[in-house]
Amino acid sequence: SVHTWARRYRHPPTPRLLVPGCREGPAYASTTVLAVGLALLSSFLFALAAALQQREASALRDDQAGSIRMLLILVRRPLWLGGVAADTGGFIAVAAALGVGQLVVVQPLIVTVLLFALPLSAKLGGRRVQRTDWAWAVVLTVALAIIVVVGDATDGTDEAPTSEWLVAAAIAAVPFTVAMVVAGRRHGAIRALMLGIAAGLMFGFNDALIATVARTLDDGIGPVLTAWPVWALVVVLVVGTWLQQASYQAGSLQASLPAVTGLEPVVGMI
């Protein structure tokens, strides 16, 4: 995910003028502008992916969205696959931005995805974005930027004993179960929000698992395949993707995307 990239590239190769304390000259200014542009491009691509996938998922019937089989339906739809391609482009743009710019510049800009997603989704769906939606998106974007900068997950560790993973999973299971129960009893925006919360929780663990698996790769592919995190990652990624698409099917992006976008970095950092 976006925040996993941030942790993985926390010490990117940068020109000499990008070292703190050496902020003078056109080289620093040009690379900073490039990093800002790439970060905003990544946000746009992530937003485009969400808008395209939500449009396709929203066309499915409720019975089609009731299981992971909905992913098999969506992968046969060109527009949904276009969303996957946009997601891939977003990750590439993030990596490029972190390669030329400073983390403190790039991370807050990545969370502007909500500001791009709302108009894109409205355009694709032939709807107008309400002022309250814009206000909520701005507030959440600012809050996420503050959390990302102040929290600074790059100061943490990618390692944790299995016992700590189990404790974290047990704690997350409580809001996850509540969200799933409520989602099963409600429809429309409430269902979309609850499924978005569940997806955000899953993607938060996805971030942490990716960081753990990436660290294990330094020891070779053998230790990766024989350890539990890589298989847990597969399960979490598939279930999280299904829940995200189910939230898109249940309601508009205004209902689901803020929950996914807000919970993923918070859970991932913790």
Coordinates of C-alpha atoms in Angstrom, one line a residue:
S1 CA 0.0 0.0 0.0
V2 CA 0.9 3.7 0.0
H3 CA 2.1 3.7 3.5
T4 CA 4.1 0.5 3.1
W5 CA 6.0 2.2 0.3
A6 CA 6.7 5.1 2.6
R7 CA 8.2 2.8 5.2
R8 CA 10.1 0.7 2.6
Y9 CA 11.6 3.9 1.1
R10 CA 12.3 5.8 4.3
H11 CA 15.9 6.4 3.2
P12 CA 15.6 7.0 -0.5
P13 CA 18.6 7.9 -2.6
T14 CA 18.5 11.7 -2.9
P15 CA 20.8 14.4 -4.4
R16 CA 23.2 16.1 -2.0
L17 CA 21.1 19.3 -1.9
L18 CA 18.1 17.4 -0.4
V19 CA 20.0 16.6 2.8
P20 CA 18.4 18.5 5.7
G21 CA 20.3 21.7 6.1
C22 CA 21.2 22.0 2.4
R23 CA 18.0 23.5 1.1
E24 CA 19.4 26.2 -1.1
G25 CA 19.7 26.3 -4.9
P26 CA 17.7 25.4 -7.9
A27 CA 18.5 21.6 -7.6
Y28 CA 16.6 21.3 -4.3
A29 CA 13.7 23.4 -5.6
S30 CA 13.4 21.4 -8.8
T31 CA 13.5 18.0 -7.1
T32 CA 11.0 19.1 -4.5
V33 CA 8.6 20.3 -7.3
L34 CA 9.1 17.0 -9.0
A35 CA 8.3 15.0 -5.8
V36 CA 5.2 17.1 -5.2
G37 CA 4.0 16.5 -8.8
L38 CA 4.6 12.8 -8.5
A39 CA 2.9 12.5 -5.2
L40 CA -0.2 14.4 -6.5
L41 CA -0.1 12.2 -9.6
S42 CA -0.2 9.1 -7.4
S43 CA -3.2 10.5 -5.5
F44 CA -5.0 11.1 -8.7
L45 CA -4.3 7.6 -10.0
F46 CA -5.4 6.0 -6.7
A47 CA -8.6 8.2 -6.9
L48 CA -9.2 7.2 -10.5
A49 CA -8.8 3.5 -9.6
A50 CA -11.4 3.9 -6.8
A51 CA -13.8 5.8 -9.1
L52 CA -13.5 3.2 -11.9
Q53 CA -13.8 0.2 -9.6
Q54 CA -16.8 1.7 -7.7
R55 CA -18.6 2.3 -11.0
E56 CA -18.3 -1.3 -12.0
A57 CA -18.9 -2.7 -8.6
S58 CA -22.1 -0.6 -8.1
A59 CA -23.6 -2.3 -11.2
L60 CA -23.6 -5.7 -9.5
R61 CA -26.6 -7.1 -7.8
D62 CA -26.6 -7.7 -4.0
D63 CA -26.4 -11.5 -4.5
Q64 CA -23.3 -11.1 -6.7
A65 CA -21.6 -9.1 -4.0
G66 CA -22.3 -11.5 -1.2
S67 CA -19.1 -13.5 -1.6
I68 CA -15.5 -13.3 -2.8
R69 CA -16.8 -14.7 -6.2
M70 CA -17.7 -11.1 -7.0
L71 CA -14.0 -10.6 -7.8
L72 CA -14.2 -13.2 -10.5
I73 CA -17.0 -11.2 -12.1
L74 CA -15.1 -7.9 -11.8
V75 CA -11.9 -9.2 -13.3
R76 CA -13.8 -9.8 -16.6
R77 CA -14.8 -6.1 -16.8
P78 CA -12.3 -3.8 -18.7
L79 CA -13.2 -0.7 -16.8
W80 CA -12.5 -2.5 -13.5
L81 CA -9.2 -3.7 -14.8
G82 CA -8.5 -0.1 -15.8
G83 CA -8.8 0.7 -12.1
V84 CA -6.3 -2.0 -11.3
A85 CA -3.9 -0.4 -13.9
A86 CA -4.4 3.0 -12.3
D87 CA -3.6 1.5 -8.9
T88 CA -0.4 0.1 -10.3
G89 CA 0.5 3.4 -11.8
G90 CA -0.2 5.1 -8.4
F91 CA 2.3 2.8 -6.6
I92 CA 4.9 3.5 -9.2
A93 CA 4.4 7.2 -8.9
V94 CA 4.7 6.9 -5.1
A95 CA 8.0 5.1 -5.4
A96 CA 9.3 7.7 -7.8
A97 CA 8.2 10.5 -5.6
L98 CA 10.0 9.0 -2.6
G99 CA 13.1 8.4 -4.7
V100 CA 13.5 12.1 -5.4
G101 CA 11.8 13.9 -2.5
Q102 CA 11.6 13.9 1.2
L103 CA 9.1 11.7 3.1
V104 CA 7.7 14.7 5.0
V105 CA 6.8 16.3 1.6
V106 CA 5.4 13.2 -0.1
Q107 CA 3.3 11.5 2.6
P108 CA 0.8 14.3 3.4
L109 CA 0.1 14.8 -0.4
I110 CA -0.7 11.1 -1.0
V111 CA -3.7 11.4 1.3
T112 CA -5.3 14.0 -1.0
V113 CA -6.8 11.0 -2.8
L114 CA -10.3 11.9 -1.4
L115 CA -10.2 15.3 -3.0
F116 CA -9.6 13.7 -6.4
A117 CA -11.9 10.8 -5.9
L118 CA -15.1 12.8 -5.2
P119 CA -15.2 14.8 -8.5
L120 CA -14.0 11.8 -10.5
S121 CA -16.7 9.5 -9.1
A122 CA -19.3 12.2 -9.6
K123 CA -18.2 12.7 -13.3
L124 CA -18.4 9.0 -14.0
G125 CA -21.8 8.6 -12.3
G126 CA -23.3 11.8 -13.7
R127 CA -23.8 13.3 -10.2
R128 CA -23.0 16.5 -8.4
V129 CA -20.7 16.6 -5.4
Q130 CA -22.5 18.3 -2.4
R131 CA -20.8 20.9 -0.3
T132 CA -21.0 18.7 2.8
D133 CA -19.1 16.0 0.9
W134 CA -16.3 18.5 0.0
A135 CA -16.2 19.7 3.6
W136 CA -15.9 16.2 4.9
A137 CA -13.2 15.3 2.4
V138 CA -11.1 18.4 3.2
V139 CA -11.4 17.8 7.0
L140 CA -10.5 14.1 6.7
T141 CA -7.6 14.9 4.3
V142 CA -6.1 17.4 6.7
A143 CA -6.6 15.1 9.7
L144 CA -4.9 12.2 7.8
A145 CA -2.0 14.4 6.8
I146 CA -1.4 15.5 10.4
I147 CA -1.6 11.8 11.6
V148 CA 0.9 10.7 8.9
V149 CA 3.4 13.5 9.7
V150 CA 3.1 13.5 13.5
G151 CA 2.8 9.7 13.7
D152 CA 5.8 9.1 11.4
A153 CA 5.6 5.4 11.0
T154 CA 9.1 5.3 9.7
D155 CA 10.4 5.5 13.2
G156 CA 8.7 2.2 14.1
T157 CA 9.8 -1.4 13.5
D158 CA 8.8 -3.9 10.9
E159 CA 9.3 -6.8 13.3
A160 CA 7.0 -8.1 16.0
P161 CA 6.7 -11.5 17.7
T162 CA 3.8 -13.7 16.8
S163 CA 2.2 -13.1 20.2
E164 CA 1.9 -9.4 19.4
W165 CA 0.3 -10.1 16.1
L166 CA -2.3 -12.3 17.8
V167 CA -3.1 -9.5 20.3
A168 CA -3.4 -6.9 17.5
A169 CA -5.6 -9.3 15.5
A170 CA -7.8 -10.0 18.6
I171 CA -8.3 -6.2 19.2
A172 CA -9.1 -5.5 15.6
A173 CA -11.5 -8.4 15.5
V174 CA -13.9 -6.5 17.8
P175 CA -14.6 -3.5 15.5
F176 CA -14.3 -5.8 12.4
T177 CA -17.0 -8.1 13.7
V178 CA -19.3 -5.2 14.7
A179 CA -18.9 -3.6 11.3
M180 CA -19.7 -6.9 9.5
V181 CA -22.7 -7.6 11.6
V182 CA -24.1 -4.1 11.0
A183 CA -23.3 -4.3 7.3
G184 CA -25.3 -7.6 7.1
R185 CA -28.4 -5.9 8.5
R186 CA -28.3 -2.6 6.7
H187 CA -28.3 -1.3 3.2
G188 CA -27.1 1.7 1.2
A189 CA -24.7 4.2 2.8
I190 CA -24.6 2.6 6.2
R191 CA -23.7 -0.8 4.7
A192 CA -21.0 0.9 2.5
L193 CA -19.5 2.6 5.5
M194 CA -19.4 -0.6 7.6
L195 CA -17.8 -2.6 4.8
G196 CA -15.4 0.3 4.3
I197 CA -14.4 0.1 7.9
A198 CA -13.9 -3.6 7.7
A199 CA -11.8 -3.1 4.5
G200 CA -9.7 -0.4 6.2
L201 CA -8.9 -2.7 9.1
M202 CA -7.8 -5.4 6.7
F203 CA -5.7 -3.1 4.6
G204 CA -4.0 -1.8 7.8
F205 CA -2.8 -5.3 8.6
N206 CA -2.0 -5.7 4.9
D207 CA 0.5 -2.8 5.2
A208 CA 2.2 -4.3 8.3
L209 CA 2.4 -7.8 6.7
I210 CA 3.9 -6.4 3.5
A211 CA 6.6 -4.7 5.5
T212 CA 7.3 -7.9 7.4
V213 CA 7.4 -10.0 4.2
A214 CA 9.6 -7.4 2.5
R215 CA 12.1 -7.6 5.4
T216 CA 12.2 -11.4 5.2
L217 CA 13.0 -11.2 1.5
D218 CA 16.5 -10.2 2.5
D219 CA 17.0 -13.8 3.7
G220 CA 15.9 -15.3 0.5
I221 CA 12.6 -16.7 -0.9
G222 CA 12.8 -19.9 1.2
P223 CA 12.3 -18.3 4.6
V224 CA 9.5 -16.2 3.1
L225 CA 7.5 -19.2 1.8
T226 CA 7.9 -21.2 5.1
A227 CA 6.8 -18.4 7.4
W228 CA 3.2 -17.6 8.2
P229 CA 3.2 -13.8 7.3
V230 CA 3.2 -14.3 3.5
W231 CA 0.2 -16.6 3.7
A232 CA -1.6 -14.3 6.1
L233 CA -0.9 -11.5 3.6
V234 CA -2.6 -13.5 0.8
V235 CA -5.7 -14.0 2.9
V236 CA -5.8 -10.4 4.1
L237 CA -5.3 -9.0 0.6
V238 CA -8.0 -11.1 -1.0
V239 CA -10.5 -10.5 1.8
G240 CA -9.7 -6.8 2.0
T241 CA -10.1 -6.4 -1.7
W242 CA -13.5 -8.2 -1.6
L243 CA -14.7 -6.0 1.2
Q244 CA -13.6 -2.8 -0.5
Q245 CA -15.4 -3.8 -3.7
A246 CA -18.4 -4.8 -1.7
S247 CA -18.4 -1.4 -0.1
Y248 CA -18.3 0.2 -3.5
Q249 CA -21.2 -1.9 -4.6
A250 CA -23.3 -1.0 -1.6
G251 CA -23.0 2.8 -1.9
S252 CA -21.2 5.8 -3.2
L253 CA -17.5 6.6 -2.7
Q254 CA -18.5 9.3 -0.2
A255 CA -19.8 6.6 2.1
S256 CA -17.0 4.1 1.9
L257 CA -13.7 5.6 0.7
P258 CA -13.2 7.9 3.7
A259 CA -13.3 4.9 6.1
V260 CA -10.9 2.9 4.0
T261 CA -8.5 5.8 3.5
G262 CA -8.7 6.9 7.2
L263 CA -8.3 3.5 8.9
E264 CA -5.6 2.0 6.6
P265 CA -2.7 4.3 7.7
V266 CA -3.8 4.4 11.3
V267 CA -4.0 0.6 11.7
G268 CA -0.9 0.2 9.7
M269 CA 1.2 2.5 11.9
I270 CA -0.1 1.0 15.1

